Short mmCIF file of C-alpha atoms and ligand atoms in Angstrom, two decimals:
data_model
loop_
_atom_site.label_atom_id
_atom_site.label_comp_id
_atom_site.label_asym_id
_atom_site.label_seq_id
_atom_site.Cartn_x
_atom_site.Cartn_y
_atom_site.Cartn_z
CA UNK G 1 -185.95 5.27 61.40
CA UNK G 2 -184.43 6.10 65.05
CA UNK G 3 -185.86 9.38 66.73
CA UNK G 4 -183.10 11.63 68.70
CA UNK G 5 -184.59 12.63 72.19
CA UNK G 6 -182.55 14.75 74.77
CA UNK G 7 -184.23 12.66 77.68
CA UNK G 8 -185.81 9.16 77.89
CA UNK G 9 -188.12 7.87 80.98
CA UNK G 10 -188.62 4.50 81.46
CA UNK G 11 -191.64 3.58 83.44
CA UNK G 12 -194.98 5.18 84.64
CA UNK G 13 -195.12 4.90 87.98
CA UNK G 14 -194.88 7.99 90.66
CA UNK G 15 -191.02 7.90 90.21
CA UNK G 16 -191.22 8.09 86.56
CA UNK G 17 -194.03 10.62 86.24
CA UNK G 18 -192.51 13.22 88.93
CA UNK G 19 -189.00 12.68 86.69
CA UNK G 20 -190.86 13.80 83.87
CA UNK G 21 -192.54 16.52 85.16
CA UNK G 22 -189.29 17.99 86.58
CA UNK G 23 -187.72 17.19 83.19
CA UNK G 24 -189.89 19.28 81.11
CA UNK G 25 -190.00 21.76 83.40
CA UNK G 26 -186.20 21.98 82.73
CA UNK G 27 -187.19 22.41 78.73
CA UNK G 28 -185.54 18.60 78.51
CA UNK G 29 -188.17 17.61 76.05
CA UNK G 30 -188.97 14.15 78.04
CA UNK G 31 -190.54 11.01 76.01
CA UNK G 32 -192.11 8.64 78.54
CA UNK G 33 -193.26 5.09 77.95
CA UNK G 34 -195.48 3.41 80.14
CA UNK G 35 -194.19 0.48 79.82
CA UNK G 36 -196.94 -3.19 80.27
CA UNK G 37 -198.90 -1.59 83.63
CA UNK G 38 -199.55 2.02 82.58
CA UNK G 39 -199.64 3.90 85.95
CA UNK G 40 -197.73 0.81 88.11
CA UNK G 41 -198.42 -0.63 91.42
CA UNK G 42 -200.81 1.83 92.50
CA UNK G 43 -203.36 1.22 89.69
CA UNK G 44 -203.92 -2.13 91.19
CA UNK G 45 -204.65 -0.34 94.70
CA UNK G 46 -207.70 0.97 95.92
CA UNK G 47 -207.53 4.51 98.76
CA UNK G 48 -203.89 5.93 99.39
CA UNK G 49 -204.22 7.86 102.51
CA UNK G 50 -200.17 8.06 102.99
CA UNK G 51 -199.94 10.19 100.08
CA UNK G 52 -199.13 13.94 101.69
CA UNK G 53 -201.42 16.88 100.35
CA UNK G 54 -204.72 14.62 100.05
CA UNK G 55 -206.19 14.97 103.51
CA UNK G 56 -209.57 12.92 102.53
CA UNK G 57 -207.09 10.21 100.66
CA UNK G 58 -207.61 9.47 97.11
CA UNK G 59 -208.24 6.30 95.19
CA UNK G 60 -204.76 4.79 93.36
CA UNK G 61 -205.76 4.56 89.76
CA UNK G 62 -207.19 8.56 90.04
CA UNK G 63 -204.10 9.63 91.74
CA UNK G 64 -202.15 8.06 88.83
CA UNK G 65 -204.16 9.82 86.35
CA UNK G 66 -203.71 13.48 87.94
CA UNK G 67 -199.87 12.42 87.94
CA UNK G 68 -200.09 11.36 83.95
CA UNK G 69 -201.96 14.85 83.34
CA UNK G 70 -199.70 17.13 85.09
CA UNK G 71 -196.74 15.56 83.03
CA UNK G 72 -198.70 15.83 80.15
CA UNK G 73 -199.78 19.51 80.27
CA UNK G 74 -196.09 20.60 81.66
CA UNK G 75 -194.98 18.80 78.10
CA UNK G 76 -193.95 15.05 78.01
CA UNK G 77 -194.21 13.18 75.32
CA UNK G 78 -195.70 10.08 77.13
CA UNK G 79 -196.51 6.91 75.15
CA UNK G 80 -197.75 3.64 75.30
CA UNK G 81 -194.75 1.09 74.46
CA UNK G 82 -192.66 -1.25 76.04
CA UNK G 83 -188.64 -0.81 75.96
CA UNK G 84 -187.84 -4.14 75.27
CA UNK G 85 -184.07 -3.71 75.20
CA UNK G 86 -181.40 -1.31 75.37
CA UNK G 87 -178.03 -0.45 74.55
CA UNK G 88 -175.96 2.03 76.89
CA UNK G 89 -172.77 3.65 75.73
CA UNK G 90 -170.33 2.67 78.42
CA UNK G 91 -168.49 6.67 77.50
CA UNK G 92 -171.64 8.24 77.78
CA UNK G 93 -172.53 8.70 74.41
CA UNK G 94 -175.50 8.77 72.93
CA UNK G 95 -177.55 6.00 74.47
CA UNK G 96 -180.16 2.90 72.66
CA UNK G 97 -183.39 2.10 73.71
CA UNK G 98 -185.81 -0.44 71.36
CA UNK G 99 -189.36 -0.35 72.11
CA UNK G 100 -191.90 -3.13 71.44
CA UNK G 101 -188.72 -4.92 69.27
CA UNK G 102 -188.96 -2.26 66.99
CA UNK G 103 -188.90 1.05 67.23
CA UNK G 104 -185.53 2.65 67.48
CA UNK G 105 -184.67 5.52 70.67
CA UNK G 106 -181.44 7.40 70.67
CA UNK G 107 -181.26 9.41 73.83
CA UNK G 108 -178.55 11.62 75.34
CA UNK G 109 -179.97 10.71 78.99
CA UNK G 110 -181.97 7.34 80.23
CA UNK G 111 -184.26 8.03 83.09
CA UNK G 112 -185.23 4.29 84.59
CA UNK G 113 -188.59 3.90 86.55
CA UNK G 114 -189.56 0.78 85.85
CA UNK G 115 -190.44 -0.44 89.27
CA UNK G 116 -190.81 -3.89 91.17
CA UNK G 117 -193.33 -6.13 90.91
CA UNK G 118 -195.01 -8.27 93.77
CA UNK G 119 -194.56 -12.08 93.85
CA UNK G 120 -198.04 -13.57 94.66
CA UNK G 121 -198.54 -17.20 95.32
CA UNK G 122 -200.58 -17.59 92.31
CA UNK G 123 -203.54 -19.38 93.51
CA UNK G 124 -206.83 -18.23 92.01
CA UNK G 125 -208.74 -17.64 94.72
CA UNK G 126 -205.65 -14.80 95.73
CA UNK G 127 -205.97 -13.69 92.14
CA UNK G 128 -209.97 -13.58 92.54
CA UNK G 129 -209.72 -10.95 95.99
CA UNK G 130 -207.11 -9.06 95.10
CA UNK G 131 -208.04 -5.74 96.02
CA UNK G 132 -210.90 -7.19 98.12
CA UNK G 133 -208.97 -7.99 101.05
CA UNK G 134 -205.75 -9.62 99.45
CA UNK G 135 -203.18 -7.28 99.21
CA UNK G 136 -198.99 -7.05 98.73
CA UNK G 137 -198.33 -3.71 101.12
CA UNK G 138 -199.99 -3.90 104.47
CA UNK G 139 -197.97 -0.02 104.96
CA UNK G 140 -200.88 0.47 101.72
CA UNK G 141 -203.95 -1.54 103.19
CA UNK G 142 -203.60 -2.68 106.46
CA UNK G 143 -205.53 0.18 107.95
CA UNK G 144 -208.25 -1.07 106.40
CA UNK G 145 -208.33 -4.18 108.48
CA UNK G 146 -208.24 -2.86 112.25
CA UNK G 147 -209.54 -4.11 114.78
CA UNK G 148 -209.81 -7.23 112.51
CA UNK G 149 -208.16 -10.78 112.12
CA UNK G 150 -205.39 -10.91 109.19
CA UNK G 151 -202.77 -13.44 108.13
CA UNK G 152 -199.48 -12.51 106.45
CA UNK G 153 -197.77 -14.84 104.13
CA UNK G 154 -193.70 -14.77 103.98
CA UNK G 155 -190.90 -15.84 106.44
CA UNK G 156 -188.53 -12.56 105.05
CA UNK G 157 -187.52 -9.61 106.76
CA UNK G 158 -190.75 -7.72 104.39
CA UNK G 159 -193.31 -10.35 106.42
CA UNK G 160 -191.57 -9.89 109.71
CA UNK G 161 -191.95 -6.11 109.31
CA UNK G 162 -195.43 -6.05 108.00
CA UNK G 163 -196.81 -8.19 110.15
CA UNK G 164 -195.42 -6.10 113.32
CA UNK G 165 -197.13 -3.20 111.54
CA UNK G 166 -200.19 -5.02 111.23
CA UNK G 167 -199.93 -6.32 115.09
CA UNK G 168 -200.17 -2.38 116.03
CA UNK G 169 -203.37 -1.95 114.24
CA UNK G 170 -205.05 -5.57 113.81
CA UNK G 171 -206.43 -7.24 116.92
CA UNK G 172 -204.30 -10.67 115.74
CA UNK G 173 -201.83 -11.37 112.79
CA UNK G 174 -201.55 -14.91 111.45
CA UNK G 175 -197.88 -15.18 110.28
CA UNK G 176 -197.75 -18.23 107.52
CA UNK G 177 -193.79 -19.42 107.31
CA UNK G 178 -193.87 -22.37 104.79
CA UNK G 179 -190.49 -23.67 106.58
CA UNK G 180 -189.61 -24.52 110.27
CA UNK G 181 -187.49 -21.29 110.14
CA UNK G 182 -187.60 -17.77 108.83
CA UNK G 183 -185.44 -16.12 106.42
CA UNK G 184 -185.73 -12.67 108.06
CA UNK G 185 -182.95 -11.23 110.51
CA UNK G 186 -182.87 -12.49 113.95
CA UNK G 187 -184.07 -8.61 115.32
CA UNK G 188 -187.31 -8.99 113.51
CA UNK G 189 -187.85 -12.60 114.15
CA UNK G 190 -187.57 -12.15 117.83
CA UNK G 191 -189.71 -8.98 117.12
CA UNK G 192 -192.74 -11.30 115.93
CA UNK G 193 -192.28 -13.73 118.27
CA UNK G 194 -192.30 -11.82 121.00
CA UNK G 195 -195.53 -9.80 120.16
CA UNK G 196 -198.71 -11.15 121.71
CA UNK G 197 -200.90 -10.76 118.99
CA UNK G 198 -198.64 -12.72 116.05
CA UNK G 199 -198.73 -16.14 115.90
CA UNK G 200 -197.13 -18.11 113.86
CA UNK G 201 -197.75 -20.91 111.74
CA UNK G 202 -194.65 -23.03 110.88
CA UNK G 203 -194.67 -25.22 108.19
CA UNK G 204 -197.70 -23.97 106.78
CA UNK G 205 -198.44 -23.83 103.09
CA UNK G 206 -201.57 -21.50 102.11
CA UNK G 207 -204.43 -23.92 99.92
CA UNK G 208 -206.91 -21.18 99.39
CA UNK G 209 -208.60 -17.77 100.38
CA UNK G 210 -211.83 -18.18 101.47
CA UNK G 211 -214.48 -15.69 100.59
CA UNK G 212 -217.27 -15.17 97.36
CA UNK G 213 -216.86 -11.02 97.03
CA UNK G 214 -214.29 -10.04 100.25
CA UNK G 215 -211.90 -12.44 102.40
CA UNK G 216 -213.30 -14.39 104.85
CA UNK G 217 -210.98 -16.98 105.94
CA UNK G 218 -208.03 -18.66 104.69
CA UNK G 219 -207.83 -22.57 104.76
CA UNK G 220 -204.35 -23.25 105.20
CA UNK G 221 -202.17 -27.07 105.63
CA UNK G 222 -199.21 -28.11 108.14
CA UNK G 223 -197.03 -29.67 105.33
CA UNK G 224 -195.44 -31.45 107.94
CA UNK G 225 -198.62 -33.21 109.47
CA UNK G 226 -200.90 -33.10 106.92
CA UNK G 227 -203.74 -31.13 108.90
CA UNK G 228 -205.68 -28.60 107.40
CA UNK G 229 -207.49 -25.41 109.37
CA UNK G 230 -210.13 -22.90 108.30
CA UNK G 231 -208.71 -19.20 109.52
CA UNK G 232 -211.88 -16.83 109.68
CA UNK G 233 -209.88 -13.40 108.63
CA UNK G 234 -210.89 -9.84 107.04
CA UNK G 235 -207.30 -9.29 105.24
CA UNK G 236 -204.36 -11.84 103.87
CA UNK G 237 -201.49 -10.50 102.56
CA UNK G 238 -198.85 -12.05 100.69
CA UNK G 239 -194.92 -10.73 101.64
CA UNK G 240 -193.18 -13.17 99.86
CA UNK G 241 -190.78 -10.67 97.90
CA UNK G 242 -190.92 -8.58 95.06
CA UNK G 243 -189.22 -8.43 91.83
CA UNK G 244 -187.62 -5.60 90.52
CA UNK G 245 -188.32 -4.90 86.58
CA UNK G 246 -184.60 -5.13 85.54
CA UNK G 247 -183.94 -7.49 83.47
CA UNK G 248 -182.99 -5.97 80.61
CA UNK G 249 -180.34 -3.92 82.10
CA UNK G 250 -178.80 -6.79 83.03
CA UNK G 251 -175.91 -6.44 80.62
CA UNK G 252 -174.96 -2.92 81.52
CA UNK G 253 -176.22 -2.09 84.96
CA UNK G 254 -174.61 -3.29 88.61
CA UNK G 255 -177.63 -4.82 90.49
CA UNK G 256 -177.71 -6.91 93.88
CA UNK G 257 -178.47 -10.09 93.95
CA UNK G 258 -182.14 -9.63 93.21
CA UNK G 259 -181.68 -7.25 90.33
CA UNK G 260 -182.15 -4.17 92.22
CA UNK G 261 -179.87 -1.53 90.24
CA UNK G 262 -177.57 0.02 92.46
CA UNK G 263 -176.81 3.97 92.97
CA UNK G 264 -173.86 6.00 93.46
CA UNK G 265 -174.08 6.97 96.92
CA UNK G 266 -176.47 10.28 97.66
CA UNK G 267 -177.30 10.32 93.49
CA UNK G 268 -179.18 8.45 91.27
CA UNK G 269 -176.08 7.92 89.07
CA UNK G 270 -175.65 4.15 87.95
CA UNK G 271 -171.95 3.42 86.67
CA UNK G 272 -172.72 4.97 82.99
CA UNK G 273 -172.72 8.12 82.64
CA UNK G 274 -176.17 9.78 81.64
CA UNK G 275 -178.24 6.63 83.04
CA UNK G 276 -180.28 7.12 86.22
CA UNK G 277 -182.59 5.09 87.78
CA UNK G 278 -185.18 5.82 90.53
CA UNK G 279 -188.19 4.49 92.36
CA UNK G 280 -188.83 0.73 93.16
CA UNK G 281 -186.07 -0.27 90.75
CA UNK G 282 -183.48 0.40 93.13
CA UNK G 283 -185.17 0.95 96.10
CA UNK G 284 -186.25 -2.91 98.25
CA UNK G 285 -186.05 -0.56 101.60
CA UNK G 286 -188.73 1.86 101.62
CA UNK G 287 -190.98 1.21 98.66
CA UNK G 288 -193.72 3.89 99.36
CA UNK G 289 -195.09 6.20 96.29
CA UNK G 290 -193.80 9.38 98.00
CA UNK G 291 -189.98 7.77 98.12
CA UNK G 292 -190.39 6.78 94.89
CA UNK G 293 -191.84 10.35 93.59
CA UNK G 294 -188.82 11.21 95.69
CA UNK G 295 -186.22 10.00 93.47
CA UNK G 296 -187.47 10.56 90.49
CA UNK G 297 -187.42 14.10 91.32
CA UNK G 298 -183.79 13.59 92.04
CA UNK G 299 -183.21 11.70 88.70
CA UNK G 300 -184.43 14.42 86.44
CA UNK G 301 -182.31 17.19 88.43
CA UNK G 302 -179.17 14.49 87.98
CA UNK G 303 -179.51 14.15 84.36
CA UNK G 304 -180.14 17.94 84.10
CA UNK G 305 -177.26 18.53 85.73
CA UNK G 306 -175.21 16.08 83.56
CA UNK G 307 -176.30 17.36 80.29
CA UNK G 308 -175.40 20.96 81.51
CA UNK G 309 -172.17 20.08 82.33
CA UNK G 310 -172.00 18.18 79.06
CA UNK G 311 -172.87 21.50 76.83
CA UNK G 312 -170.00 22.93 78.49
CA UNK G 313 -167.55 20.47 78.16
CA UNK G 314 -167.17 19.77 81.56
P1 NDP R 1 -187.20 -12.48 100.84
O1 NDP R 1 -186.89 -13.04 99.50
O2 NDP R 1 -186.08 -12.19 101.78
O3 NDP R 1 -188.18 -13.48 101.63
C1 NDP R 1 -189.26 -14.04 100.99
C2 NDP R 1 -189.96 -14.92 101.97
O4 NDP R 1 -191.14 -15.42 101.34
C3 NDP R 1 -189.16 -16.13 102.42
O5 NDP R 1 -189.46 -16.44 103.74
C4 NDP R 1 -189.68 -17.22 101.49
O6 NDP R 1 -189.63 -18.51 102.07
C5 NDP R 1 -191.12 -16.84 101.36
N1 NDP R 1 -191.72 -17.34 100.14
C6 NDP R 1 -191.24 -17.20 98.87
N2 NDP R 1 -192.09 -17.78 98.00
C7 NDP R 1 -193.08 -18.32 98.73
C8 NDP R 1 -194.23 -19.06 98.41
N3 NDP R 1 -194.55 -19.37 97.15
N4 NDP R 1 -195.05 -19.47 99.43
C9 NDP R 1 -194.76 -19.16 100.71
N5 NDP R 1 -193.67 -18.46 101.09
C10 NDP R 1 -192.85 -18.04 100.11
O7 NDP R 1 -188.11 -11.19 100.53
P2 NDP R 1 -188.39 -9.90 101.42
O8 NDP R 1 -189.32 -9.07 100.63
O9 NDP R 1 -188.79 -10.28 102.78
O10 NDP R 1 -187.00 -9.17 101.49
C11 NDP R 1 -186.31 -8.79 100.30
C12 NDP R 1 -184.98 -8.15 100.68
O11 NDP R 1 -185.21 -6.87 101.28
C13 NDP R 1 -184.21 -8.96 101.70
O12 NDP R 1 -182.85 -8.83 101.41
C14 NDP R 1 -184.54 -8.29 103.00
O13 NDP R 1 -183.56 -8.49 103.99
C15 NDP R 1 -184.64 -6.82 102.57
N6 NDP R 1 -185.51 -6.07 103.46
C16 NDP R 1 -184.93 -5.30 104.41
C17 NDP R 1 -185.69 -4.60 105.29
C18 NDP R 1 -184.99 -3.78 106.30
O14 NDP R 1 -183.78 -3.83 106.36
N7 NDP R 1 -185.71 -3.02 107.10
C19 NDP R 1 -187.15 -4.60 105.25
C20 NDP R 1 -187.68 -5.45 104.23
C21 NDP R 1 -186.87 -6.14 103.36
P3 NDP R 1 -188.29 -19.41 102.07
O15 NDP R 1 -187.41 -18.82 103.12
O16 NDP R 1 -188.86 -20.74 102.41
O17 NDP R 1 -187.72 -19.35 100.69
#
């Protein structure tokens, strides 16, 4: 049995929760799954203090809740399920989505929030601290840290930029560049190397983070000599790219390179008509919660706009 819904979100992070609680505030009738990390990124951070209109900050998981209970009580339809693949109609039809393999979604409009994911270096000790001084978004938890010693994995333009951020607030960044060169534009490499406070360790692979209940230090090896150093530090973060969660739009959806889904410019209009994407999914610039609750707010008044014009044959 397939279920008709006038407007499908993908995704329940702060893009897709603000696009559903514009959506049924526009009498769209939203159905929301949550997709396999219920709440997204920011469930698996501890205090957001960059989030405008909580002066005292609040703790990620909470702020996630509030979010899932103000789209609730404004009427979504939000779920627990996993679109596991979908079929768009090219004309803008009615559009596919299957969740968990099974059940059948036909919507008139797709709303996708489905986010990025951080690459970690999968070591267990990483696994073991995260949240207790490992972290993927110094912007997030850096401030946490200053005054302190950090290292920064990552030779990309993400590292580069993070660790400059952490060099403002951090009395010295340890930059860990598994190569003898970095990946990252030549503006922010001569950016790090030129601050006082970065140094940089070339050809330097990361063995494990040191520490029983909080970081420590980081014991880290020059792949090139063989030498190994103990790095007494309060934070390590990893920068080593993220991952956006588009793989199963592969077939229908323009994305760069690194499956980021690309917009039509100043919309969140992908190339078929009645699919929209927001948030992290299409977004490797800014990647904050309030950019992200940013578009989605933009993707529900897109695909209210497009269903208007639809009723009247426009
Ligand atoms: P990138 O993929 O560009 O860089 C990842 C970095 O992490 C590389 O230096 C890579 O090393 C390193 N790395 C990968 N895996 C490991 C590992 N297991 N151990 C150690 N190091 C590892 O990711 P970014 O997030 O930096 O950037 C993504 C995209 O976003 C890029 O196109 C970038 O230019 C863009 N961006 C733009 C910004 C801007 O314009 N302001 C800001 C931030 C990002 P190696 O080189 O050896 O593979």
């Amino acid at each position: 049995m397939s279920e008709h819904v006038e407007c499908l979100i993908i995704g329940s992070g702060p893009a897709g929760y603000t696009a559903a609680i514009y959506a049924a505030r526009a009498d769209m009738k939203p159905v929301l799954y949550e997709g396999l990390q219920p709440g997204g990124q920011l469930t698996i951070t501890t205090d957001v203090e960059n989030y405008p209109g909580f002066p005292d900050g609040i703790m990620g998981p909470e702020m996630m809740d509030n979010f899932k209970k103000q789209a609730s009580r404004l009427g979504t339809d939000i779920r627990f399920g996993m679109v596991t693949s979908v079929e768009f109609d090219r004309n803008g039809g009615t559009h596919k989505a299957i969740v968990d393999g099974t059940k059948e979604i036909l919507a008139e409009t797709v709303i996708i929030a489905t986010g990025a994911s951080a690459k970690w270096l999968n070591l267990p000790s990483e696994q073991r601290l995260n949240g207790s001084g490992v972290s993927a978004c110094a912007v997030c938890d850096g401030f946490f840290y200053r005054g302190s010693d950090v290292a920064i994995v990552g030779g990309g333009d993400t590292a580069a930029e993070e660790a400059s951020y952490l060099s403002k607030i951090c009395s010295k960044v340890y930059m860990i560049v598994r190569k003898d060169h970095m990946r990252a534009s030549k503006a922010m490499q001569h950016r790090v190397e030129n601050t006082p406070n970065i140094e940089i360790l070339w050809n330097t692979e990361t063995e494990e983070v040191l520490g029983e209940h909080a970081v420590e230090a980081v014991r880290v090896v020059n792949t090139q000599s063989g030498e190994k150093r103990e790095i007494p530090i309060k934070g390590f973060f990893v920068a080593i790219g993220h991952k956006p969660n588009t793989d199963i739009f592969r077939d229908y959806l323009a994305m760069d390179e690194q499956g980021y889904l690309i917009t039509k410019p100043d919309s969140t209009r992908t190339d078929i008509p009645g699919v929209f994407v927001c948030g992290d999914a299409q977004d490797k610039v800014y990647r904050q919660a309030v950019t992200a609750a940013g578009t989605g707010c933009m993707a529900a008044l897109d695909a209210e706009r497009y269903l208007s014009a639809k009723a009247v044959g426009m």
